[in-house]
């Protein structure tokens, strides 16, 4: 157990609640793109839009990125 993407998403959603934002936009880059993706997936009713760039999924490196077929 550790500080995983779902825990991060919950913390970010809680922070937005604390700041008074019921709905919000999400953007992430690099490793933050994974966190942004999970936040949007877990809190679909709160996230107005998602954008990200330079994203690789955990467990994939440049050498095996072609396995993603995207």
mmCIF file of N, CA and C in Angstrom:
data_model
loop_
_atom_site.group_PDB
_atom_site.id
_atom_site.type_symbol
_atom_site.label_atom_id
_atom_site.label_comp_id
_atom_site.label_asym_id
_atom_site.label_seq_id
_atom_site.Cartn_x
_atom_site.Cartn_y
_atom_site.Cartn_z
ATOM 1 N N UNK A 1 0.835 -1.177 0.000
ATOM 2 C CA UNK A 1 0.000 0.000 0.000
ATOM 3 C C UNK A 1 0.881 1.243 0.000
ATOM 4 N N UNK A 2 0.402 2.274 -0.640
ATOM 5 C CA UNK A 2 1.169 3.507 -0.696
ATOM 6 C C UNK A 2 0.298 4.634 -1.198
ATOM 7 N N UNK A 3 0.943 5.661 -1.632
ATOM 8 C CA UNK A 3 0.220 6.817 -2.150
ATOM 9 C C UNK A 3 -0.004 6.602 -3.636
ATOM 10 N N UNK A 4 -1.096 5.934 -3.969
ATOM 11 C CA UNK A 4 -1.382 5.576 -5.356
ATOM 12 C C UNK A 4 -2.254 6.635 -6.031
ATOM 13 N N UNK A 5 -2.575 6.393 -7.294
ATOM 14 C CA UNK A 5 -3.336 7.365 -8.094
ATOM 15 C C UNK A 5 -4.736 7.609 -7.546
ATOM 16 N N UNK A 6 -5.378 6.581 -7.034
ATOM 17 C CA UNK A 6 -6.728 6.767 -6.475
ATOM 18 C C UNK A 6 -6.701 7.606 -5.204
ATOM 19 N N UNK A 7 -5.701 7.375 -4.364
ATOM 20 C CA UNK A 7 -5.561 8.182 -3.151
ATOM 21 C C UNK A 7 -5.286 9.633 -3.519
ATOM 22 N N UNK A 8 -4.428 9.834 -4.506
ATOM 23 C CA UNK A 8 -4.122 11.176 -4.988
ATOM 24 C C UNK A 8 -5.385 11.852 -5.513
ATOM 25 N N UNK A 9 -6.190 11.124 -6.286
ATOM 26 C CA UNK A 9 -7.428 11.677 -6.841
ATOM 27 C C UNK A 9 -8.378 12.106 -5.732
ATOM 28 N N UNK A 10 -8.516 11.279 -4.712
ATOM 29 C CA UNK A 10 -9.388 11.630 -3.591
ATOM 30 C C UNK A 10 -8.879 12.881 -2.884
ATOM 31 N N UNK A 11 -7.574 12.944 -2.665
ATOM 32 C CA UNK A 11 -7.004 14.121 -2.010
ATOM 33 C C UNK A 11 -7.247 15.390 -2.828
ATOM 34 N N UNK A 12 -7.082 15.294 -4.146
ATOM 35 C CA UNK A 12 -7.312 16.459 -5.006
ATOM 36 C C UNK A 12 -8.784 16.862 -5.013
ATOM 37 N N UNK A 13 -9.683 15.882 -5.061
ATOM 38 C CA UNK A 13 -11.117 16.185 -5.019
ATOM 39 C C UNK A 13 -11.485 16.825 -3.682
ATOM 40 N N UNK A 14 -10.923 16.304 -2.597
ATOM 41 C CA UNK A 14 -11.173 16.893 -1.276
ATOM 42 C C UNK A 14 -10.642 18.321 -1.197
ATOM 43 N N UNK A 15 -9.474 18.557 -1.792
ATOM 44 C CA UNK A 15 -8.904 19.906 -1.812
ATOM 45 C C UNK A 15 -9.827 20.864 -2.561
ATOM 46 N N UNK A 16 -10.336 20.430 -3.712
ATOM 47 C CA UNK A 16 -11.229 21.294 -4.485
ATOM 48 C C UNK A 16 -12.504 21.600 -3.696
ATOM 49 N N UNK A 17 -13.012 20.616 -2.956
ATOM 50 C CA UNK A 17 -14.177 20.843 -2.098
ATOM 51 C C UNK A 17 -13.849 21.885 -1.034
ATOM 52 N N UNK A 18 -12.694 21.718 -0.401
ATOM 53 C CA UNK A 18 -12.268 22.647 0.639
ATOM 54 C C UNK A 18 -12.125 24.075 0.098
ATOM 55 N N UNK A 19 -11.705 24.189 -1.162
ATOM 56 C CA UNK A 19 -11.547 25.500 -1.793
ATOM 57 C C UNK A 19 -12.869 26.067 -2.315
ATOM 58 N N UNK A 20 -13.944 25.274 -2.219
ATOM 59 C CA UNK A 20 -15.261 25.746 -2.627
ATOM 60 C C UNK A 20 -15.619 25.476 -4.073
ATOM 61 N N UNK A 21 -14.906 24.556 -4.718
ATOM 62 C CA UNK A 21 -15.171 24.238 -6.123
ATOM 63 C C UNK A 21 -15.899 22.893 -6.222
ATOM 64 N N UNK A 22 -17.192 22.943 -6.549
ATOM 65 C CA UNK A 22 -17.952 21.708 -6.722
ATOM 66 C C UNK A 22 -17.588 21.013 -8.029
ATOM 67 N N UNK A 23 -17.352 21.813 -9.078
ATOM 68 C CA UNK A 23 -16.971 21.281 -10.393
ATOM 69 C C UNK A 23 -15.741 22.037 -10.863
ATOM 70 N N UNK A 24 -14.899 21.369 -11.641
ATOM 71 C CA UNK A 24 -13.625 21.977 -12.014
ATOM 72 C C UNK A 24 -13.043 21.315 -13.255
ATOM 73 N N UNK A 25 -12.099 22.003 -13.868
ATOM 74 C CA UNK A 25 -11.345 21.493 -15.014
ATOM 75 C C UNK A 25 -10.062 20.855 -14.502
ATOM 76 N N UNK A 26 -9.573 19.845 -15.223
ATOM 77 C CA UNK A 26 -8.369 19.126 -14.803
ATOM 78 C C UNK A 26 -7.387 19.049 -15.966
ATOM 79 N N UNK A 27 -6.132 19.350 -15.685
ATOM 80 C CA UNK A 27 -5.061 19.198 -16.669
ATOM 81 C C UNK A 27 -3.860 18.572 -15.976
ATOM 82 N N UNK A 28 -3.196 17.665 -16.678
ATOM 83 C CA UNK A 28 -1.983 17.063 -16.138
ATOM 84 C C UNK A 28 -0.962 16.835 -17.229
ATOM 85 N N UNK A 29 0.297 16.897 -16.839
ATOM 86 C CA UNK A 29 1.398 16.632 -17.766
ATOM 87 C C UNK A 29 2.321 15.592 -17.159
ATOM 88 N N UNK A 30 2.888 14.772 -18.034
ATOM 89 C CA UNK A 30 3.842 13.757 -17.625
ATOM 90 C C UNK A 30 3.199 12.861 -16.569
ATOM 91 N N UNK A 31 3.812 12.675 -15.427
ATOM 92 C CA UNK A 31 3.249 11.811 -14.378
ATOM 93 C C UNK A 31 1.921 12.366 -13.867
ATOM 94 N N UNK A 32 1.782 13.673 -13.856
ATOM 95 C CA UNK A 32 0.534 14.292 -13.432
ATOM 96 C C UNK A 32 -0.632 13.961 -14.345
ATOM 97 N N UNK A 33 -0.341 13.569 -15.588
ATOM 98 C CA UNK A 33 -1.405 13.184 -16.516
ATOM 99 C C UNK A 33 -2.125 11.934 -16.026
ATOM 100 N N UNK A 34 -1.377 11.008 -15.451
ATOM 101 C CA UNK A 34 -2.013 9.806 -14.895
ATOM 102 C C UNK A 34 -2.918 10.175 -13.729
ATOM 103 N N UNK A 35 -2.445 11.048 -12.860
ATOM 104 C CA UNK A 35 -3.277 11.489 -11.736
ATOM 105 C C UNK A 35 -4.526 12.213 -12.235
ATOM 106 N N UNK A 36 -4.372 13.053 -13.243
ATOM 107 C CA UNK A 36 -5.508 13.782 -13.808
ATOM 108 C C UNK A 36 -6.524 12.818 -14.410
ATOM 109 N N UNK A 37 -6.036 11.795 -15.115
ATOM 110 C CA UNK A 37 -6.909 10.800 -15.733
ATOM 111 C C UNK A 37 -7.723 10.062 -14.670
ATOM 112 N N UNK A 38 -7.072 9.643 -13.605
ATOM 113 C CA UNK A 38 -7.772 8.927 -12.533
ATOM 114 C C UNK A 38 -8.757 9.852 -11.825
ATOM 115 N N UNK A 39 -8.373 11.091 -11.591
ATOM 116 C CA UNK A 39 -9.284 12.058 -10.968
ATOM 117 C C UNK A 39 -10.548 12.215 -11.806
ATOM 118 N N UNK A 40 -10.388 12.364 -13.112
ATOM 119 C CA UNK A 40 -11.545 12.514 -14.001
ATOM 120 C C UNK A 40 -12.391 11.245 -14.046
ATOM 121 N N UNK A 41 -11.760 10.094 -13.997
ATOM 122 C CA UNK A 41 -12.495 8.826 -14.036
ATOM 123 C C UNK A 41 -13.264 8.573 -12.740
ATOM 124 N N UNK A 42 -12.658 8.895 -11.619
ATOM 125 C CA UNK A 42 -13.275 8.636 -10.315
ATOM 126 C C UNK A 42 -14.330 9.680 -9.939
ATOM 127 N N UNK A 43 -14.199 10.888 -10.470
ATOM 128 C CA UNK A 43 -15.093 11.992 -10.097
ATOM 129 C C UNK A 43 -15.714 12.618 -11.340
ATOM 130 N N UNK A 44 -16.296 11.782 -12.188
ATOM 131 C CA UNK A 44 -16.890 12.228 -13.459
ATOM 132 C C UNK A 44 -17.947 13.304 -13.274
ATOM 133 N N UNK A 45 -18.683 13.224 -12.196
ATOM 134 C CA UNK A 45 -19.751 14.197 -11.960
ATOM 135 C C UNK A 45 -19.210 15.576 -11.575
ATOM 136 N N UNK A 46 -17.946 15.651 -11.218
ATOM 137 C CA UNK A 46 -17.359 16.925 -10.783
ATOM 138 C C UNK A 46 -16.415 17.533 -11.808
ATOM 139 N N UNK A 47 -15.834 16.700 -12.660
ATOM 140 C CA UNK A 47 -14.838 17.184 -13.617
ATOM 141 C C UNK A 47 -15.532 17.652 -14.893
ATOM 142 N N UNK A 48 -15.362 18.930 -15.217
ATOM 143 C CA UNK A 48 -15.991 19.514 -16.401
ATOM 144 C C UNK A 48 -15.287 19.095 -17.681
ATOM 145 N N UNK A 49 -13.974 19.007 -17.641
ATOM 146 C CA UNK A 49 -13.186 18.599 -18.806
ATOM 147 C C UNK A 49 -11.815 18.139 -18.329
ATOM 148 N N UNK A 50 -11.198 17.288 -19.144
ATOM 149 C CA UNK A 50 -9.867 16.755 -18.850
ATOM 150 C C UNK A 50 -8.957 17.009 -20.037
ATOM 151 N N UNK A 51 -7.756 17.475 -19.772
ATOM 152 C CA UNK A 51 -6.735 17.567 -20.816
ATOM 153 C C UNK A 51 -5.425 17.054 -20.233
ATOM 154 N N UNK A 52 -4.641 16.422 -21.092
ATOM 155 C CA UNK A 52 -3.332 15.955 -20.646
ATOM 156 C C UNK A 52 -2.412 15.826 -21.834
ATOM 157 N N UNK A 53 -1.105 15.754 -21.554
ATOM 158 C CA UNK A 53 -0.121 15.568 -22.606
ATOM 159 C C UNK A 53 1.085 14.841 -22.038
ATOM 160 N N UNK A 54 1.854 14.264 -22.951
ATOM 161 C CA UNK A 54 3.051 13.519 -22.574
ATOM 162 C C UNK A 54 2.739 12.438 -21.548
ATOM 163 N N UNK A 55 1.725 11.638 -21.828
ATOM 164 C CA UNK A 55 1.282 10.657 -20.848
ATOM 165 C C UNK A 55 1.690 9.251 -21.248
ATOM 166 N N UNK A 56 2.297 8.554 -20.326
ATOM 167 C CA UNK A 56 2.519 7.120 -20.443
ATOM 168 C C UNK A 56 1.901 6.470 -19.222
ATOM 169 N N UNK A 57 1.300 5.319 -19.421
ATOM 170 C CA UNK A 57 0.680 4.617 -18.312
ATOM 171 C C UNK A 57 1.738 3.899 -17.497
ATOM 172 N N UNK A 58 1.503 3.776 -16.208
ATOM 173 C CA UNK A 58 2.445 3.087 -15.334
ATOM 174 C C UNK A 58 2.743 1.700 -15.874
ATOM 175 N N UNK A 59 4.003 1.342 -15.843
ATOM 176 C CA UNK A 59 4.411 0.025 -16.319
ATOM 177 C C UNK A 59 4.862 0.013 -17.757
ATOM 178 N N UNK A 60 4.675 1.113 -18.486
ATOM 179 C CA UNK A 60 5.102 1.187 -19.883
ATOM 180 C C UNK A 60 6.238 2.193 -20.018
ATOM 181 N N UNK A 61 7.248 1.809 -20.754
ATOM 182 C CA UNK A 61 8.369 2.697 -21.036
ATOM 183 C C UNK A 61 8.367 2.997 -22.522
ATOM 184 N N UNK A 62 9.235 3.886 -22.953
ATOM 185 C CA UNK A 62 9.300 4.229 -24.373
ATOM 186 C C UNK A 62 9.547 3.001 -25.241
ATOM 187 N N UNK A 63 10.347 2.065 -24.754
ATOM 188 C CA UNK A 63 10.675 0.877 -25.537
ATOM 189 C C UNK A 63 9.467 -0.007 -25.823
ATOM 190 N N UNK A 64 8.486 -0.028 -24.927
ATOM 191 C CA UNK A 64 7.326 -0.892 -25.146
ATOM 192 C C UNK A 64 6.026 -0.105 -25.305
ATOM 193 N N UNK A 65 6.107 1.195 -25.568
ATOM 194 C CA UNK A 65 4.908 2.019 -25.739
ATOM 195 C C UNK A 65 4.089 1.580 -26.947
ATOM 196 N N UNK A 66 4.726 0.976 -27.944
ATOM 197 C CA UNK A 66 3.997 0.532 -29.134
ATOM 198 C C UNK A 66 2.976 -0.546 -28.801
ATOM 199 N N UNK A 67 3.098 -1.199 -27.670
ATOM 200 C CA UNK A 67 2.139 -2.226 -27.257
ATOM 201 C C UNK A 67 0.771 -1.634 -26.935
ATOM 202 N N UNK A 68 0.715 -0.323 -26.716
ATOM 203 C CA UNK A 68 -0.553 0.316 -26.377
ATOM 204 C C UNK A 68 -1.486 0.431 -27.572
ATOM 205 N N UNK A 69 -0.932 0.377 -28.796
ATOM 206 C CA UNK A 69 -1.731 0.470 -30.022
ATOM 207 C C UNK A 69 -2.605 1.712 -30.055
ATOM 208 N N UNK A 70 -2.033 2.848 -29.743
ATOM 209 C CA UNK A 70 -2.800 4.100 -29.812
ATOM 210 C C UNK A 70 -2.227 5.003 -30.875
#
